[in-house]
mmCIF file with all atom_site columns, C-alpha atoms in Angstrom:
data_model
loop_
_atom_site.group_PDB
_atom_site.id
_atom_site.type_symbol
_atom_site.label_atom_id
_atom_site.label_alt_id
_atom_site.label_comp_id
_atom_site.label_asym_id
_atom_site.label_entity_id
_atom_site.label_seq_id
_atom_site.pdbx_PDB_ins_code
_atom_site.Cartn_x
_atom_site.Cartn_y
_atom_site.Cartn_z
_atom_site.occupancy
_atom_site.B_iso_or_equiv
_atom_site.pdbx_formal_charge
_atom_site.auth_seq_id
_atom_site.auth_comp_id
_atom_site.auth_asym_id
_atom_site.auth_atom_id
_atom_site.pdbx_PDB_model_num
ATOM 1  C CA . UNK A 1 1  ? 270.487 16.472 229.791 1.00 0.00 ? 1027 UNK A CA 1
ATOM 2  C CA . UNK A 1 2  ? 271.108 12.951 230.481 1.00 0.00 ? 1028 UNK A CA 1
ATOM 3  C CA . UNK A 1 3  ? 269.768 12.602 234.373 1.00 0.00 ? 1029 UNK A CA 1
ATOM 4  C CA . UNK A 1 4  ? 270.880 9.577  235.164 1.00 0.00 ? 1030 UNK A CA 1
ATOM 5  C CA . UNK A 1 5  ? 274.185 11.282 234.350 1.00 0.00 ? 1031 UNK A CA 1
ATOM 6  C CA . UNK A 1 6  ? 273.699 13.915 236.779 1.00 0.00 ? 1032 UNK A CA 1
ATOM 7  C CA . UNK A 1 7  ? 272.473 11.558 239.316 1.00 0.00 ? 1033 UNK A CA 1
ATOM 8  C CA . UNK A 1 8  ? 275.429 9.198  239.098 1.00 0.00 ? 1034 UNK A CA 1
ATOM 9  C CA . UNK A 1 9  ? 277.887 12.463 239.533 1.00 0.00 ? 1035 UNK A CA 1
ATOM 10 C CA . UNK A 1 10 ? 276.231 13.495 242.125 1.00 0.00 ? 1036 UNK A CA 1
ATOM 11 C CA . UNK A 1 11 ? 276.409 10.366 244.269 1.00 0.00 ? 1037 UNK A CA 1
ATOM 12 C CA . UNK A 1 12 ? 280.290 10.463 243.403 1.00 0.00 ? 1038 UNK A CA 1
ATOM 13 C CA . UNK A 1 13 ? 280.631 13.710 245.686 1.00 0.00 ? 1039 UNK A CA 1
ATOM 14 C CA . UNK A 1 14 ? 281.875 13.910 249.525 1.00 0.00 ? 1040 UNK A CA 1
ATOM 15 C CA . UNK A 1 15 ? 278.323 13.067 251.729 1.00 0.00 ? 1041 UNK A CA 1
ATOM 16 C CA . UNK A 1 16 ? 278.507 17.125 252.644 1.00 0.00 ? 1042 UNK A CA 1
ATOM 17 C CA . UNK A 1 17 ? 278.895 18.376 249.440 1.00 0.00 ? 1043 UNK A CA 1
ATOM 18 C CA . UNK A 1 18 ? 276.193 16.537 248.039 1.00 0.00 ? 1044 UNK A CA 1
ATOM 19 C CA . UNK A 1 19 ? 274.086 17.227 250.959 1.00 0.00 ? 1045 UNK A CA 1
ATOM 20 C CA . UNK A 1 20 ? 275.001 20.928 251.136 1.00 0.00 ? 1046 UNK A CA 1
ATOM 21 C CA . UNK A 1 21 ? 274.425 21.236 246.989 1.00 0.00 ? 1047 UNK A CA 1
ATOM 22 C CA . UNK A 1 22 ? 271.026 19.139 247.365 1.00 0.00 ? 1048 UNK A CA 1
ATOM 23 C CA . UNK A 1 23 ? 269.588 21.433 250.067 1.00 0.00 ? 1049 UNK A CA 1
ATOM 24 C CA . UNK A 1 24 ? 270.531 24.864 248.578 1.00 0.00 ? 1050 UNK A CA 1
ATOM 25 C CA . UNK A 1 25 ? 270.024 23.909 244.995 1.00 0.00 ? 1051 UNK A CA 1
ATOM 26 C CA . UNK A 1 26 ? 266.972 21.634 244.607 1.00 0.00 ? 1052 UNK A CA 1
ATOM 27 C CA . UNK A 1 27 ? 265.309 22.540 248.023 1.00 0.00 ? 1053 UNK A CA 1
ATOM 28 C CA . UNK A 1 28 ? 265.727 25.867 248.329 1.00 0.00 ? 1054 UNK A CA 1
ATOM 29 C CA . UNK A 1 29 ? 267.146 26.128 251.683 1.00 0.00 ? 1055 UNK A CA 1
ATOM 30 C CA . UNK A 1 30 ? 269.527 29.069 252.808 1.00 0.00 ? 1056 UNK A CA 1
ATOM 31 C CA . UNK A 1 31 ? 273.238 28.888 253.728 1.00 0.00 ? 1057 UNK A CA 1
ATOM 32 C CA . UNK A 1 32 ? 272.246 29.631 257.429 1.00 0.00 ? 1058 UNK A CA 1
ATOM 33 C CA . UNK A 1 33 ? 269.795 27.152 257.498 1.00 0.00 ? 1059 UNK A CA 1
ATOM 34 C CA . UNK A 1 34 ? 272.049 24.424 255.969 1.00 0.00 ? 1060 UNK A CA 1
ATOM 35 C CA . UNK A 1 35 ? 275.105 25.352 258.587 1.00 0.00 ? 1061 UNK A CA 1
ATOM 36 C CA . UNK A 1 36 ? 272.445 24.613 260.862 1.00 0.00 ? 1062 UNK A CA 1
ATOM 37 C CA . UNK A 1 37 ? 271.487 21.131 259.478 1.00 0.00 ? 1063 UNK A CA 1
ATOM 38 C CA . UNK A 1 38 ? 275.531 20.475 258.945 1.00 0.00 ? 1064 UNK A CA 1
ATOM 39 C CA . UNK A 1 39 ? 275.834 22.286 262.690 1.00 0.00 ? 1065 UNK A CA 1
ATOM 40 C CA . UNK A 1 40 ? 278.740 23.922 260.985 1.00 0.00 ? 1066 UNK A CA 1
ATOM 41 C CA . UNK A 1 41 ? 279.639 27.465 259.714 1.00 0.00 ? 1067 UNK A CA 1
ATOM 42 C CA . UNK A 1 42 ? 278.044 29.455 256.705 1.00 0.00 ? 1068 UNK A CA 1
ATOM 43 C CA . UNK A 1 43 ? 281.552 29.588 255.260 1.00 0.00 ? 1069 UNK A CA 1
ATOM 44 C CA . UNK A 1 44 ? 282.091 25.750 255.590 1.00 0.00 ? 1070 UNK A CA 1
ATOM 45 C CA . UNK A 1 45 ? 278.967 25.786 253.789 1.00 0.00 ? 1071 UNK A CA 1
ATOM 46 C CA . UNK A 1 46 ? 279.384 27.903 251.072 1.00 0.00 ? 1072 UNK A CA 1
ATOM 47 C CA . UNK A 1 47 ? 282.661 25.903 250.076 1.00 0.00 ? 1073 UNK A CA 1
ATOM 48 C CA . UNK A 1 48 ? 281.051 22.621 250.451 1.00 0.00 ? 1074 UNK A CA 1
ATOM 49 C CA . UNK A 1 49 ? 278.700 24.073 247.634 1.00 0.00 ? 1075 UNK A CA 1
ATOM 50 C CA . UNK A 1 50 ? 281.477 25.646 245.626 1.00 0.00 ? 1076 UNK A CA 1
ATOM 51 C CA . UNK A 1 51 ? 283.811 22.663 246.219 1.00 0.00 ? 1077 UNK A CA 1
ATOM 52 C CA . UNK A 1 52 ? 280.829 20.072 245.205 1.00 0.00 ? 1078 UNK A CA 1
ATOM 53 C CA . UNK A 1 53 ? 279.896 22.474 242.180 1.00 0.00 ? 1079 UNK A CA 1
ATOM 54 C CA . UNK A 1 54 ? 283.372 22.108 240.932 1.00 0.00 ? 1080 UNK A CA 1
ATOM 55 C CA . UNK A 1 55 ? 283.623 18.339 241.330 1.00 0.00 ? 1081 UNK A CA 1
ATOM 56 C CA . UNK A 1 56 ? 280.614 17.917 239.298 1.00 0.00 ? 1082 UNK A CA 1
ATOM 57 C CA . UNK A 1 57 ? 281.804 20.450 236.821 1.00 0.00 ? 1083 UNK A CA 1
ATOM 58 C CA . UNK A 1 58 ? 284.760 17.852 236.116 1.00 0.00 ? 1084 UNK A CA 1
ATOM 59 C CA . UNK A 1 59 ? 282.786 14.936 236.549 1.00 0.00 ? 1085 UNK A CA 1
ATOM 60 C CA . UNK A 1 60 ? 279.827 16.020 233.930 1.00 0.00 ? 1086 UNK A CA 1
ATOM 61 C CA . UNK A 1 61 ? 282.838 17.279 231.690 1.00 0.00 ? 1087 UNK A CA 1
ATOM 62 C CA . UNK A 1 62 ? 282.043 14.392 229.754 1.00 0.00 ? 1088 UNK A CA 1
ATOM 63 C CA . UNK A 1 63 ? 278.537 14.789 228.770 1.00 0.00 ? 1089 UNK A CA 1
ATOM 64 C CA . UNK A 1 64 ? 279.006 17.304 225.831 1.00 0.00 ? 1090 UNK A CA 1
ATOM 65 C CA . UNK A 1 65 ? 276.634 19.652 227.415 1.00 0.00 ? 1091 UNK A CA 1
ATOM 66 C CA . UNK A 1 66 ? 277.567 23.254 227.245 1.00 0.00 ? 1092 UNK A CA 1
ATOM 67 C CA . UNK A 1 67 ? 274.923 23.896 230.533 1.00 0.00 ? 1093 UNK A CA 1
ATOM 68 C CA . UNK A 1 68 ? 276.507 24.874 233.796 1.00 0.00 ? 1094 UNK A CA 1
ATOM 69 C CA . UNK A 1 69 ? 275.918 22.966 236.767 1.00 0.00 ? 1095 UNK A CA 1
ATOM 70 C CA . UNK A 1 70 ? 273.271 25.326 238.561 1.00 0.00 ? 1096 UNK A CA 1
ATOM 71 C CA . UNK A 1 71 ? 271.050 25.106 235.279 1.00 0.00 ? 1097 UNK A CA 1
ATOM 72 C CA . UNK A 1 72 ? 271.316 21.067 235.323 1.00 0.00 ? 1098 UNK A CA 1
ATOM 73 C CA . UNK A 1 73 ? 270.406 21.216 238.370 1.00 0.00 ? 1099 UNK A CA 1
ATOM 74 C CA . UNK A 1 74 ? 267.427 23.929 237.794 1.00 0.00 ? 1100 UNK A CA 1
ATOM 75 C CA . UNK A 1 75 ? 266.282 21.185 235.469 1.00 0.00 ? 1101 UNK A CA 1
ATOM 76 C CA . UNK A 1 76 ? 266.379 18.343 237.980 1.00 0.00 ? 1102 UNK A CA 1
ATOM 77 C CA . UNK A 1 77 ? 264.835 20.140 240.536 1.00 0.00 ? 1103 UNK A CA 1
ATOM 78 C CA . UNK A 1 78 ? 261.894 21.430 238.338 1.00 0.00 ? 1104 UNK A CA 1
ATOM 79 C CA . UNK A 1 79 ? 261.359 17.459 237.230 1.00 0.00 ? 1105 UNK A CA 1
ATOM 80 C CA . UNK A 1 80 ? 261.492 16.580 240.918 1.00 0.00 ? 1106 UNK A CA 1
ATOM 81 C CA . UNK A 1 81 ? 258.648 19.495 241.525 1.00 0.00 ? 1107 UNK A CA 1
#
């Protein structure tokens, strides 16, 4: 896993995506809490995460890694930790 790779995609997404993928994947928070941050609706939420987790799907197509986005980012959060 090439991080700087992972980075780079992620700075590529929509500022709410990456925000709403940041929060629930690396620091844990909830969908209710993160509609709270984004003062917007769980469901917004959830497909700012699914929408973001798709982007970077197609954008880390590239890397010849046969890991799914949620385990990158596992592994990023767990270096970050």
């Amino acid at each position: 896993l090439d991080l700087q790779y992972l980075l780079k995609a992620l700075e590529q997404l929509p500022i709410l995506q990456k925000e709403a993928i940041q929060l629930f994947e690396l620091s844990g928070f909830s969908i209710g809490e993160i509609a709270e941050i984004h003062e917007a609706t769980a469901g917004a939420v959830k497909t700012r995460i699914s929408r973001g987790r798709k982007h970077l799907r197609t954008l880390l197509q590239d890397d010849e890694s046969n890991m799914s986005v949620s385990q990158r980012l596992a592994i990023y959060a767990s270096i970050l930790l």
